[in-house]
CSV table of C-alpha atoms in Angstrom, one decimal:
chain,number,residue,atom,x,y,z
A,132,MET,CA,-104.6,76.6,-60.1
A,133,PRO,CA,-103.1,80.2,-60.4
A,134,ASN,CA,-99.7,81.2,-60.2
A,135,ASN,CA,-98.2,82.7,-57.1
A,136,PHE,CA,-96.6,86.0,-58.8
A,137,THR,CA,-98.5,88.6,-60.6
A,138,LEU,CA,-96.8,91.2,-62.6
A,139,GLY,CA,-99.2,93.6,-64.4
A,140,ASN,CA,-101.6,91.7,-66.2
A,141,GLU,CA,-99.4,88.6,-66.7
A,142,LYS,CA,-99.8,86.0,-64.4
A,143,LEU,CA,-97.2,83.4,-65.8
A,144,TRP,CA,-94.3,84.4,-67.8
A,145,ASN,CA,-92.5,82.6,-70.5
A,146,ARG,CA,-88.8,82.0,-70.6
A,147,ARG,CA,-88.4,85.1,-73.0
A,148,GLN,CA,-90.1,87.5,-70.9
A,149,LEU,CA,-88.3,86.4,-67.7
A,150,LEU,CA,-84.9,86.6,-69.4
A,151,LYS,CA,-85.7,90.1,-70.4
A,152,VAL,CA,-86.5,91.2,-66.8
A,153,GLY,CA,-83.9,89.3,-65.4
A,154,LEU,CA,-80.9,89.8,-67.8
A,155,ALA,CA,-81.4,93.6,-68.0
A,156,GLY,CA,-80.0,94.4,-65.0
A,157,ALA,CA,-76.7,96.2,-64.1
A,158,GLY,CA,-73.8,95.2,-62.3
A,159,VAL,CA,-73.2,95.9,-58.3
A,160,THR,CA,-74.6,99.1,-57.1
A,161,GLY,CA,-75.4,101.0,-54.0
A,162,ALA,CA,-75.1,100.2,-50.2
A,163,ALA,CA,-76.0,96.4,-50.7
A,164,GLY,CA,-73.1,96.1,-53.4
A,165,LEU,CA,-70.7,97.8,-51.0
A,166,TRP,CA,-71.7,95.3,-48.1
A,167,GLN,CA,-71.0,92.7,-50.5
A,168,MET,CA,-67.3,93.9,-51.6
A,169,LEU,CA,-66.8,94.6,-48.0
A,170,ASN,CA,-67.8,91.0,-47.0
A,171,LEU,CA,-65.6,89.7,-49.8
A,172,GLN,CA,-62.8,91.9,-48.5
A,173,SER,CA,-63.0,91.0,-45.0
A,174,LYS,CA,-62.5,87.2,-46.1
A,175,SER,CA,-59.2,88.2,-48.0
A,176,ILE,CA,-57.7,87.8,-44.3
A,177,VAL,CA,-58.6,84.2,-44.3
A,178,LYS,CA,-56.4,81.8,-45.9
A,179,VAL,CA,-57.4,78.8,-47.9
A,180,PRO,CA,-54.9,75.7,-48.4
A,181,PRO,CA,-54.3,75.1,-52.1
A,182,PHE,CA,-56.0,72.3,-53.5
A,183,ASP,CA,-57.5,70.6,-56.5
A,184,MET,CA,-61.0,72.3,-57.0
A,185,GLU,CA,-61.4,69.8,-60.0
A,186,ALA,CA,-60.6,67.0,-57.9
A,187,SER,CA,-63.1,64.1,-58.6
A,188,ASP,CA,-63.4,60.3,-59.0
A,189,ASP,CA,-65.6,60.4,-62.2
A,190,THR,CA,-65.0,63.9,-64.2
A,191,THR,CA,-68.3,62.9,-66.3
A,192,ASN,CA,-70.6,63.8,-63.0
A,193,PRO,CA,-72.3,67.0,-63.8
A,194,ILE,CA,-71.7,67.9,-60.1
A,195,ASN,CA,-68.4,68.8,-58.2
A,196,PRO,CA,-68.3,68.6,-54.3
A,197,MET,CA,-65.2,70.5,-54.0
A,198,LYS,CA,-66.3,73.7,-55.9
A,199,MET,CA,-69.6,73.7,-53.6
A,200,LEU,CA,-67.4,74.2,-50.4
A,201,ARG,CA,-67.0,77.8,-50.7
A,202,ASP,CA,-69.1,78.8,-53.5
A,203,PHE,CA,-71.9,81.6,-52.4
A,204,ASP,CA,-73.9,83.0,-54.9
A,205,TYR,CA,-74.5,86.6,-54.0
A,206,GLY,CA,-76.6,87.5,-57.0
A,207,THR,CA,-76.9,90.7,-59.0
A,208,VAL,CA,-77.3,93.9,-57.4
A,209,LYS,CA,-79.4,96.5,-59.0
A,210,GLN,CA,-81.1,99.8,-57.8
A,211,GLU,CA,-84.9,100.2,-58.7
A,212,ASN,CA,-86.8,103.2,-57.7
A,213,GLY,CA,-84.5,103.9,-54.9
A,214,ARG,CA,-84.6,100.1,-53.7
A,215,THR,CA,-81.5,97.9,-53.8
A,216,ILE,CA,-82.5,94.7,-55.0
A,217,ARG,CA,-80.6,91.5,-55.2
A,218,GLU,CA,-81.5,89.3,-58.0
A,219,PHE,CA,-80.9,85.4,-58.1
A,220,GLN,CA,-81.7,83.1,-61.2
A,221,LEU,CA,-82.6,79.4,-60.6
A,222,THR,CA,-83.3,77.0,-63.4
A,223,ALA,CA,-84.8,73.5,-62.5
A,224,GLY,CA,-83.3,70.7,-64.6
A,225,THR,CA,-82.7,67.1,-65.1
A,226,SER,CA,-79.4,65.2,-64.8
A,227,ILE,CA,-77.8,61.7,-64.4
A,228,ILE,CA,-75.3,61.6,-61.7
A,229,LYS,CA,-72.9,58.7,-60.7
A,230,LEU,CA,-73.4,57.7,-57.2
A,231,ASN,CA,-70.5,55.4,-57.5
A,232,SER,CA,-69.0,53.1,-60.4
A,233,ALA,CA,-72.0,50.9,-60.6
A,234,VAL,CA,-75.2,53.3,-59.8
A,235,SER,CA,-76.4,56.2,-62.1
A,236,TYR,CA,-79.2,58.1,-60.6
A,237,ASN,CA,-81.9,60.6,-62.3
A,238,ILE,CA,-82.2,63.8,-60.3
A,239,TRP,CA,-84.0,66.9,-60.6
A,240,ASP,CA,-81.2,69.9,-60.2
A,241,LEU,CA,-81.1,73.4,-59.9
A,242,ASN,CA,-78.8,75.6,-62.2
A,243,GLY,CA,-77.2,72.0,-63.0
A,244,ARG,CA,-76.1,71.2,-59.7
A,245,ILE,CA,-77.2,69.2,-56.5
A,246,PRO,CA,-77.6,71.0,-54.2
A,247,GLY,CA,-78.7,73.9,-55.7
A,248,PRO,CA,-76.6,77.3,-55.5
A,249,THR,CA,-75.9,78.6,-51.9
A,250,LEU,CA,-77.5,82.0,-52.0
A,251,ARG,CA,-76.4,84.7,-49.7
A,252,ALA,CA,-78.0,88.1,-48.7
A,253,LYS,CA,-77.8,90.6,-46.0
A,254,GLN,CA,-80.8,91.2,-43.5
A,255,GLY,CA,-83.1,93.6,-45.1
A,256,ASP,CA,-82.3,93.2,-48.9
A,257,ARG,CA,-84.8,92.9,-51.4
A,258,ILE,CA,-84.8,89.6,-52.7
A,259,ARG,CA,-85.7,88.5,-56.3
A,260,VAL,CA,-85.8,85.2,-57.4
A,261,LEU,CA,-86.2,84.4,-61.2
A,262,PHE,CA,-87.2,80.9,-61.4
A,263,LEU,CA,-87.6,78.9,-64.5
A,264,ASN,CA,-89.0,75.3,-64.7
A,265,ASN,CA,-87.2,72.9,-67.4
A,266,ALA,CA,-87.4,69.8,-65.2
A,267,GLY,CA,-90.4,68.1,-67.1
A,268,HIS,CA,-92.9,68.1,-64.2
A,269,SER,CA,-94.7,70.9,-62.4
A,270,HIS,CA,-92.2,72.6,-59.6
A,271,SER,CA,-91.7,75.4,-57.4
A,272,LEU,CA,-89.4,77.1,-54.8
A,273,HIS,CA,-90.5,77.6,-51.2
A,274,PHE,CA,-87.9,79.9,-49.0
A,275,HIS,CA,-87.9,79.5,-45.4
A,276,GLY,CA,-87.9,82.8,-43.6
A,277,VAL,CA,-90.5,85.6,-43.4
A,278,HIS,CA,-92.5,86.5,-46.6
A,279,PRO,CA,-96.2,87.6,-47.9
A,280,ALA,CA,-98.5,84.3,-48.6
A,281,GLU,CA,-98.1,84.9,-52.3
A,282,MET,CA,-94.5,84.2,-52.2
A,283,ASP,CA,-94.6,81.2,-50.4
A,284,GLY,CA,-93.7,78.8,-53.2
A,285,VAL,CA,-96.6,76.3,-52.6
A,286,ARG,CA,-98.3,76.8,-55.8
A,287,PRO,CA,-96.9,75.0,-59.0
A,288,ILE,CA,-94.9,76.1,-62.0
A,289,SER,CA,-95.7,73.9,-64.8
A,290,ASN,CA,-92.8,72.6,-67.1
A,291,GLY,CA,-91.4,75.3,-69.6
A,292,LYS,CA,-93.0,78.5,-67.5
A,293,ALA,CA,-91.3,80.7,-65.1
A,294,THR,CA,-92.0,82.9,-62.0
A,295,ILE,CA,-90.7,85.5,-59.9
A,296,TYR,CA,-90.5,85.3,-56.2
A,297,GLU,CA,-89.7,88.4,-54.5
A,298,PHE,CA,-89.5,89.6,-50.8
A,299,ASP,CA,-87.4,91.1,-48.1
A,300,ALA,CA,-84.5,88.6,-46.7
A,301,GLU,CA,-85.3,88.4,-43.3
A,302,PRO,CA,-84.5,87.2,-40.4
A,303,TYR,CA,-80.8,86.6,-40.6
A,304,GLY,CA,-79.6,83.0,-40.3
A,305,VAL,CA,-79.2,79.7,-42.0
A,306,HIS,CA,-82.0,79.0,-44.1
A,307,LEU,CA,-83.0,76.9,-47.0
A,308,TYR,CA,-85.1,76.7,-50.2
A,309,HIS,CA,-86.6,73.5,-51.7
A,310,CYS,CA,-89.4,72.4,-54.2
A,311,HIS,CA,-93.2,72.0,-52.2
A,312,ILE,CA,-95.2,70.2,-55.1
A,313,GLU,CA,-96.2,67.0,-53.7
A,314,PRO,CA,-95.1,64.6,-53.1
A,315,VAL,CA,-92.8,66.9,-51.5
A,316,THR,CA,-90.7,64.5,-49.8
A,317,ARG,CA,-89.9,62.9,-53.5
A,318,HIS,CA,-89.3,66.3,-55.0
A,319,ILE,CA,-86.6,67.4,-52.3
A,320,ALA,CA,-84.9,63.7,-52.3
A,321,LYS,CA,-84.5,63.9,-56.0
A,322,GLY,CA,-82.5,67.1,-55.6
A,323,LEU,CA,-84.7,70.4,-55.5
A,324,TYR,CA,-83.2,72.1,-52.7
A,325,GLY,CA,-80.4,74.6,-51.5
A,326,MET,CA,-79.2,76.8,-48.7
A,327,PHE,CA,-80.0,80.3,-48.2
A,328,ILE,CA,-77.8,82.4,-46.0
A,329,ILE,CA,-79.0,85.7,-44.7
A,330,ASP,CA,-76.3,87.8,-43.1
A,331,PRO,CA,-76.8,89.8,-39.9
A,332,PRO,CA,-76.5,93.5,-40.2
A,333,THR,CA,-73.2,93.3,-38.2
A,334,PRO,CA,-70.5,90.8,-40.1
A,335,ARG,CA,-69.5,88.1,-38.0
A,336,PRO,CA,-65.7,87.8,-37.1
A,337,PRO,CA,-63.6,86.5,-40.2
A,338,ALA,CA,-63.5,82.8,-40.8
A,339,ASP,CA,-62.7,80.1,-43.4
A,340,GLU,CA,-66.5,79.5,-44.4
A,341,ILE,CA,-67.7,75.9,-45.7
A,342,VAL,CA,-71.0,74.6,-46.8
A,343,LEU,CA,-72.0,71.0,-46.0
A,344,VAL,CA,-75.5,69.7,-47.1
A,345,MET,CA,-76.5,66.4,-46.0
A,346,ALA,CA,-78.7,64.2,-48.2
A,347,GLY,CA,-80.1,60.9,-49.0
A,348,TYR,CA,-80.9,58.9,-52.5
A,349,ASP,CA,-83.5,56.3,-52.4
A,350,VAL,CA,-82.7,54.6,-55.6
A,351,ASN,CA,-85.4,52.0,-55.4
A,352,ASP,CA,-88.1,54.0,-54.9
A,353,ASP,CA,-89.1,52.3,-51.8
A,354,SER,CA,-88.9,55.3,-49.4
A,355,HIS,CA,-85.9,54.2,-47.9
A,356,ASN,CA,-82.3,55.9,-48.7
A,357,ASP,CA,-79.8,53.6,-50.3
A,358,TYR,CA,-76.8,56.1,-50.3
A,359,TYR,CA,-75.9,59.1,-48.4
A,360,ALA,CA,-73.8,62.1,-49.3
A,361,PHE,CA,-72.4,65.8,-48.1
A,362,ASN,CA,-72.7,68.0,-51.2
A,363,GLY,CA,-74.2,65.7,-53.8
A,364,LEU,CA,-71.8,62.8,-54.1
A,365,PRO,CA,-71.3,59.9,-51.5
A,366,HIS,CA,-67.9,59.2,-50.0
A,367,HIS,CA,-66.3,62.1,-52.0
A,368,TYR,CA,-64.7,64.0,-49.0
A,369,MET,CA,-63.5,60.8,-47.9
A,370,HIS,CA,-61.6,60.4,-51.2
A,371,HIS,CA,-60.9,64.3,-51.6
A,372,PRO,CA,-60.3,65.6,-48.0
A,373,ILE,CA,-61.6,69.1,-47.2
A,374,PRO,CA,-58.0,70.9,-46.8
A,375,ILE,CA,-58.1,73.8,-43.7
A,376,TYR,CA,-55.5,75.8,-41.9
A,377,GLN,CA,-54.4,74.7,-38.5
A,378,ASN,CA,-55.2,77.1,-35.7
A,379,GLN,CA,-57.8,79.3,-38.3
A,380,LEU,CA,-61.6,79.5,-37.4
A,381,ILE,CA,-63.8,77.3,-39.5
A,382,ARG,CA,-67.2,78.5,-39.9
A,383,LEU,CA,-69.3,75.4,-41.2
A,384,TYR,CA,-72.9,76.2,-42.5
A,385,VAL,CA,-74.6,72.5,-42.0
A,386,LEU,CA,-78.1,71.6,-43.3
A,387,ASN,CA,-79.6,68.2,-43.0
A,388,ILE,CA,-81.8,67.8,-46.0
A,389,ILE,CA,-82.0,63.9,-45.5
A,390,GLU,CA,-85.5,62.7,-46.4
A,391,TYR,CA,-87.1,59.2,-45.0
A,392,ASP,CA,-85.0,59.5,-41.9
A,393,PRO,CA,-86.4,61.5,-39.3
A,394,ALA,CA,-83.2,62.9,-37.7
A,395,VAL,CA,-79.3,62.2,-38.3
A,396,THR,CA,-76.5,63.6,-36.1
A,397,PHE,CA,-73.4,65.5,-36.9
A,398,HIS,CA,-69.9,64.3,-35.5
A,399,LEU,CA,-66.4,66.0,-35.8
A,400,HIS,CA,-63.2,63.8,-34.8
A,401,ALA,CA,-60.8,65.2,-32.3
A,402,ASN,CA,-62.5,68.6,-31.7
A,403,PHE,CA,-65.3,70.5,-30.4
A,404,PHE,CA,-67.4,72.9,-32.0
A,405,ASP,CA,-69.6,76.2,-31.0
A,406,VAL,CA,-73.4,75.9,-31.8
A,407,TYR,CA,-75.1,78.7,-33.2
A,408,ARG,CA,-78.5,77.2,-33.9
A,409,SER,CA,-80.2,78.0,-37.1
A,410,GLY,CA,-77.6,80.9,-37.3
A,411,MET,CA,-79.8,83.0,-35.7
A,412,SER,CA,-77.7,84.3,-32.9
A,413,MET,CA,-74.2,85.8,-32.7
A,414,THR,CA,-73.7,84.1,-29.3
A,415,PRO,CA,-73.2,80.2,-29.4
A,416,SER,CA,-75.7,78.0,-27.5
A,417,GLU,CA,-73.6,75.3,-26.3
A,418,LYS,CA,-70.0,73.5,-27.3
A,419,THR,CA,-70.3,69.8,-28.3
A,420,ASP,CA,-68.8,67.6,-30.7
A,421,VAL,CA,-72.1,65.9,-31.9
A,422,ILE,CA,-75.3,67.5,-32.6
A,423,THR,CA,-78.5,65.9,-33.5
A,424,MET,CA,-80.4,67.6,-36.7
A,425,GLY,CA,-84.1,66.7,-37.8
A,426,VAL,CA,-85.2,67.1,-41.6
A,427,ALA,CA,-84.4,70.7,-42.7
A,428,GLU,CA,-82.7,71.6,-39.5
A,429,ARG,CA,-79.3,73.7,-40.2
A,430,HIS,CA,-76.6,75.4,-38.1
A,431,ILE,CA,-73.5,77.2,-37.9
A,432,LEU,CA,-70.8,75.4,-36.2
A,433,GLU,CA,-67.6,76.7,-35.5
A,434,PHE,CA,-64.2,75.4,-34.6
A,435,ALA,CA,-60.3,75.5,-35.2
A,436,PHE,CA,-58.1,72.4,-35.2
A,437,ARG,CA,-54.8,72.6,-33.0
A,438,TYR,CA,-53.1,69.9,-34.6
A,439,PRO,CA,-52.3,69.1,-38.1
A,440,GLY,CA,-53.5,65.7,-39.9
A,441,LYS,CA,-56.7,64.4,-41.1
A,442,TYR,CA,-59.8,64.1,-39.1
A,443,MET,CA,-63.4,62.6,-40.0
A,444,PHE,CA,-66.6,64.0,-40.1
A,445,HIS,CA,-70.0,62.0,-40.5
A,446,PRO,CA,-73.4,61.3,-38.9
A,447,HIS,CA,-72.9,59.0,-35.7
A,448,GLN,CA,-75.4,56.6,-37.4
A,449,ASP,CA,-73.1,54.0,-38.5
A,450,ALA,CA,-75.3,52.9,-41.5
A,451,ILE,CA,-75.6,56.2,-42.7
A,452,ALA,CA,-71.8,57.1,-42.6
A,453,GLU,CA,-70.8,54.0,-44.2
A,454,ASN,CA,-73.2,54.3,-47.0
A,455,GLY,CA,-71.6,57.6,-48.0
A,456,CYS,CA,-71.9,60.5,-45.6
A,457,MET,CA,-68.6,60.3,-44.6
A,458,GLY,CA,-65.6,63.1,-45.0
A,459,GLN,CA,-62.5,64.3,-43.5
A,460,PHE,CA,-60.7,67.7,-42.9
A,461,GLU,CA,-57.3,67.8,-43.9
A,462,VAL,CA,-55.7,70.4,-41.4
A,463,VAL,CA,-52.4,71.8,-42.9
A,464,ALA,CA,-49.7,73.4,-40.9
A,465,ASP,CA,-49.2,77.1,-41.7
A,466,SER,CA,-45.8,78.4,-40.8
A,467,ASN,CA,-47.2,82.1,-40.8
A,468,SER,CA,-50.0,81.3,-38.4
A,469,LYS,CA,-48.9,80.8,-34.7
A,470,ASN,CA,-52.0,81.8,-33.2
A,471,PRO,CA,-55.5,81.0,-33.9
A,472,ILE,CA,-58.3,83.5,-34.7
A,473,LYS,CA,-60.6,82.2,-32.1
A,474,ASN,CA,-59.7,80.0,-29.2
A,475,LEU,CA,-62.0,77.2,-28.8
């Protein structure tokens, strides 16, 4: 089967060729680079409580959910023929993670982590994704959004080969990417997925922005999940609560990528949140404390906590929550912040 990207007379690139293109780019330049810097500067007025980013129950695990919370990959910005390109590099590989003290699990990862990097761009950017497959089986990357058919990521890239996906970032919203090789359910469930955020032309108000990706693990290969997790590891945020400041606007990017379960809910204790469905609106559609999400559904949820303390978040299906998909926010009093950024 032919590959899904053609450049010149080459249809399939090896690792050396890919690196020549991908690593030859310069740093941040042009309008998209300015947007990135302004975007980061706008968040400087948002304060994050100090916390141990290395916090882990097992330091031998290759992934760290604490690092993933606020880690956005803006790629490398370069100018080519008068056009701004935002370039990302993703490598599929294999890892063994420990779901608990007794259970280890073989995953397919992207850049050594599960979920994969949270890619971020602005609507209208030209996106270039350099994908190298070192995961032992054929894989691909399918991006949700609008793009030409040849960039749809449904054709396999064999082990040891590479390809390039290139398209315009549109429309703005919270999207995702994942492997689309059959059996797709298994390839996603084993770890080949990540969030893809396209920011609107006019930035959203400043907020403490946090990513939560819900996933499941079928360790017995019986098409039934045995464990569940936010950002890769079961129960991690119960043992290591996420610190946030009292009265500060929180913008939660939530993705449900739990295969084998048709839908899950997301519930926040002692609060309500504004819902921006698929992140494709600047105006909330509703206010609630629990929302139902099908597989691959994702939303922006915004809220602020009035009182300090620890507050749970989890699906309202108890079996899913009790088997790993639970966490806590630890709301920290900030003596310098007497008024919320946004009244909810």
